[in-house]
C-alpha positions as a printed NumPy array, in Angstrom:
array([[ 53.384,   2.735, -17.921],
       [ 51.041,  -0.391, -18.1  ],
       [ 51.789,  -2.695, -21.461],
       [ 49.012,  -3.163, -23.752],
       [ 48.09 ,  -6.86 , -22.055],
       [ 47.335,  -5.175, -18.457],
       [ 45.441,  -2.674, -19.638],
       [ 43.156,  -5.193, -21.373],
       [ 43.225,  -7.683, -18.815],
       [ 41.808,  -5.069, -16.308],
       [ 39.124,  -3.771, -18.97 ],
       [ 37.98 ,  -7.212, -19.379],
       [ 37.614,  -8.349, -15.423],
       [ 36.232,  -4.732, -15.406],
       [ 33.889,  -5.523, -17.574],
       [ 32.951,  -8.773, -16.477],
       [ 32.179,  -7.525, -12.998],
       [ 29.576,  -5.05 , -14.552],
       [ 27.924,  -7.667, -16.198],
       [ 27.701,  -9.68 , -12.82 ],
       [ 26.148,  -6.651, -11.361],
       [ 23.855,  -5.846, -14.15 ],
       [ 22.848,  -9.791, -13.868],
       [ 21.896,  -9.291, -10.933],
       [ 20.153,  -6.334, -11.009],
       [ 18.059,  -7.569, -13.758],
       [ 17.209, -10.903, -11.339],
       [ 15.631,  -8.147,  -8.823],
       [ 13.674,  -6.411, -11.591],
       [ 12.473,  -9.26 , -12.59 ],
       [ 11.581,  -9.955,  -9.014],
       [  9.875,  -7.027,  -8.118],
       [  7.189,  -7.204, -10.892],
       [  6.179, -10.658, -10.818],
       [  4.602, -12.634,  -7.685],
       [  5.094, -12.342,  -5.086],
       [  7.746,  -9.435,  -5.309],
       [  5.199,  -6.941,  -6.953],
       [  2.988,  -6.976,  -3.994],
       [  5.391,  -5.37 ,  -1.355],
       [  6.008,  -2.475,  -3.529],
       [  1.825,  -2.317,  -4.042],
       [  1.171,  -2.16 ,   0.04 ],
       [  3.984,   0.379,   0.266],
       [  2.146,   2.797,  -2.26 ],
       [ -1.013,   1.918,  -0.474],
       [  0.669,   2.556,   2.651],
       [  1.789,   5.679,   1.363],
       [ -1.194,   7.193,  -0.245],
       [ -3.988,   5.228,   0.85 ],
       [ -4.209,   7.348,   4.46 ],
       [ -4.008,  10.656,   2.847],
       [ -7.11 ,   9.299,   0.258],
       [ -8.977,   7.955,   3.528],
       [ -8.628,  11.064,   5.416],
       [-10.187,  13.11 ,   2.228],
       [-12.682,  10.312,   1.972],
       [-13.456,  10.832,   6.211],
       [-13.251,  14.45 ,   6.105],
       [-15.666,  14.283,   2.72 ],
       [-18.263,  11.803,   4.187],
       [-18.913,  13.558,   7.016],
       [-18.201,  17.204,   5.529],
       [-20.604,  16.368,   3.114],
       [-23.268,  15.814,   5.472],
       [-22.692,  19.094,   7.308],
       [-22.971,  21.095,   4.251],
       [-25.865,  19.682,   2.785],
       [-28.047,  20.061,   5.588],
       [-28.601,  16.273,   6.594],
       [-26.335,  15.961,   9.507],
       [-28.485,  17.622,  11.884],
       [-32.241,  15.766,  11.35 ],
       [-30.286,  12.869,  11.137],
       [-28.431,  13.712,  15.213],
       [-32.005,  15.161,  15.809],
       [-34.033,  11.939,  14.945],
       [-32.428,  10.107,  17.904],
       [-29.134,   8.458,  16.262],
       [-26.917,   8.965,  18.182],
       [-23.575,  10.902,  17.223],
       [-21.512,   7.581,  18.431],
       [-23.57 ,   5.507,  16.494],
       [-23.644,   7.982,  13.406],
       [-19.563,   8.387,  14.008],
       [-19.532,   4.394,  13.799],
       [-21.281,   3.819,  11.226],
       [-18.708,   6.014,   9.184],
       [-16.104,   4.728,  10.665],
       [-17.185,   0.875,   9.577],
       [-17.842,   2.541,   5.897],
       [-14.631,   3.83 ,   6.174],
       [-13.224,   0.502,   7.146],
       [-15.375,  -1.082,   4.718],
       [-13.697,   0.889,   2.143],
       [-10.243,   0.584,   2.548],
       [-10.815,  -3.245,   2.859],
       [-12.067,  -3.329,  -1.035],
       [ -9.726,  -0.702,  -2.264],
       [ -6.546,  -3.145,  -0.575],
       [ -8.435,  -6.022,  -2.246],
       [ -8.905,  -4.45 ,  -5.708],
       [ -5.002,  -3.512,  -5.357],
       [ -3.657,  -7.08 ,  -4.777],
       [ -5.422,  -8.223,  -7.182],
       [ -4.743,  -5.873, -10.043],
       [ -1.051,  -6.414,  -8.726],
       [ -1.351,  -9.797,  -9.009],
       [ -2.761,  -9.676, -12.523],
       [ -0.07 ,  -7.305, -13.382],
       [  2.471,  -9.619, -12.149],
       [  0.929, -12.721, -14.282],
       [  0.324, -10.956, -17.096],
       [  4.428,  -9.605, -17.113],
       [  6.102, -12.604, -15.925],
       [  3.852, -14.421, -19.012],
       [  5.908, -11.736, -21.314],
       [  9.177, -11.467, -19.5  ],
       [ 10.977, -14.428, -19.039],
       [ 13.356, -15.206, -16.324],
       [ 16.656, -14.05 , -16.468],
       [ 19.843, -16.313, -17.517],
       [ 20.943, -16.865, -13.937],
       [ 17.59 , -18.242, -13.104],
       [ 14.704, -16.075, -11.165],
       [ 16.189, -14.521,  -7.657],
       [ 13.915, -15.219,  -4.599],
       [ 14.315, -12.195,  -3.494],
       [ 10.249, -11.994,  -2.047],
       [  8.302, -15.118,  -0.919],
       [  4.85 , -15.648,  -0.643],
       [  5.982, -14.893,   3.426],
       [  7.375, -11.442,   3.068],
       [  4.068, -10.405,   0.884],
       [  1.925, -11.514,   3.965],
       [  3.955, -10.353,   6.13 ],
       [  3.699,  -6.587,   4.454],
       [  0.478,  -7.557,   4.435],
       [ -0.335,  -8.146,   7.935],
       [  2.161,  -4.333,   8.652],
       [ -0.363,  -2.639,   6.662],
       [ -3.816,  -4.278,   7.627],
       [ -2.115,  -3.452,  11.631],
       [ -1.277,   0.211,  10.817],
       [ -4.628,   0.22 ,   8.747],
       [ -6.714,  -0.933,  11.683],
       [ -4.522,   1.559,  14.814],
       [ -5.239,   4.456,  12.508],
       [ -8.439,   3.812,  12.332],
       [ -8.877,   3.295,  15.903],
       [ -7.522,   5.936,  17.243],
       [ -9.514,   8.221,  14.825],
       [-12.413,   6.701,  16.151],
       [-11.312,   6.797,  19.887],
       [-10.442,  10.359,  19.117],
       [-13.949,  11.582,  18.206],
       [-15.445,   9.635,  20.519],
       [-13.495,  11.768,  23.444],
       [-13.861,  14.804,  22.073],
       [-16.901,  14.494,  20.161],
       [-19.12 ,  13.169,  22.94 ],
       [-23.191,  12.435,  22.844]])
């Protein structure tokens, strides 16, 4: 059997190992809601659920139309159905452009406002995002954003020809 002074010498490097870990877990909490690190997790939810919100949006500008009876004197008046298929397309873009913009932001007021309240752990704020890796998520999303979009587009244009 272990004697009394082993068993508390492994407790105690036990315990100080868990509060390593939990040190540095609290450095990446603290990371991931102040800037830069809140952004990344804010273009993943976008990323997430900002395409199945922009199809409903598609499907409900142009459904819309259909159903109340304006689509067709509009196609009849001489626009043309590529023109009328652009011009939703550009609202769409339009759109999605303000709703990433009104995101960042309120993410980045979020993350000013906590990091004001919560200060930085004992071991000293982990750079675990940089201003880099935000743009970089950035520049992913506004990419998938824009081939989505795109091939929507190039989509209805092939099948939906004038």
């Amino acid at each position: 059997p272990l004697s009394s002074t082993e068993v508390i010498a492994g407790l105690e490097a036990q315990c100080s190992q868990e509060a390593a870990q939990q040190e540095t877990l609290l450095q990446q909490r603290y990371a991931s809601f102040t800037l830069p690190g809140s952004l990344p997790g804010v273009y993943s939810m976008v990323s997430n659920m900002g395409f199945i919100l922009l199809a409903i949006l598609g499907a409900t500008l142009i459904g819309s139309e259909y159903s109340l009876g304006t689509l067709r004197p509009m196609l009849v008046r001489g626009v043309g159905r590529t023109t009328y298929l652009a011009a939703k397309f550009l609202l769409l873009i339009l759109a999605t452009a303000g709703a990433l913009l009104i995101a960042s932001l309120v993410a980045g007021l979020a993350g000013l406002v906590l990091s004001a309240f919560a200060s930085a752990p004992a071991g000293g704020q982990a750079a675990l995002t940089t201003w880099a890796d935000a743009g970089g998520e950035f520049q992913i999303l506004i990419s998938y954003i824009v081939v989505v979009i795109t091939t929507s587009y190039l989509l209805f244009e092939y099948i939906w020809k004038d």
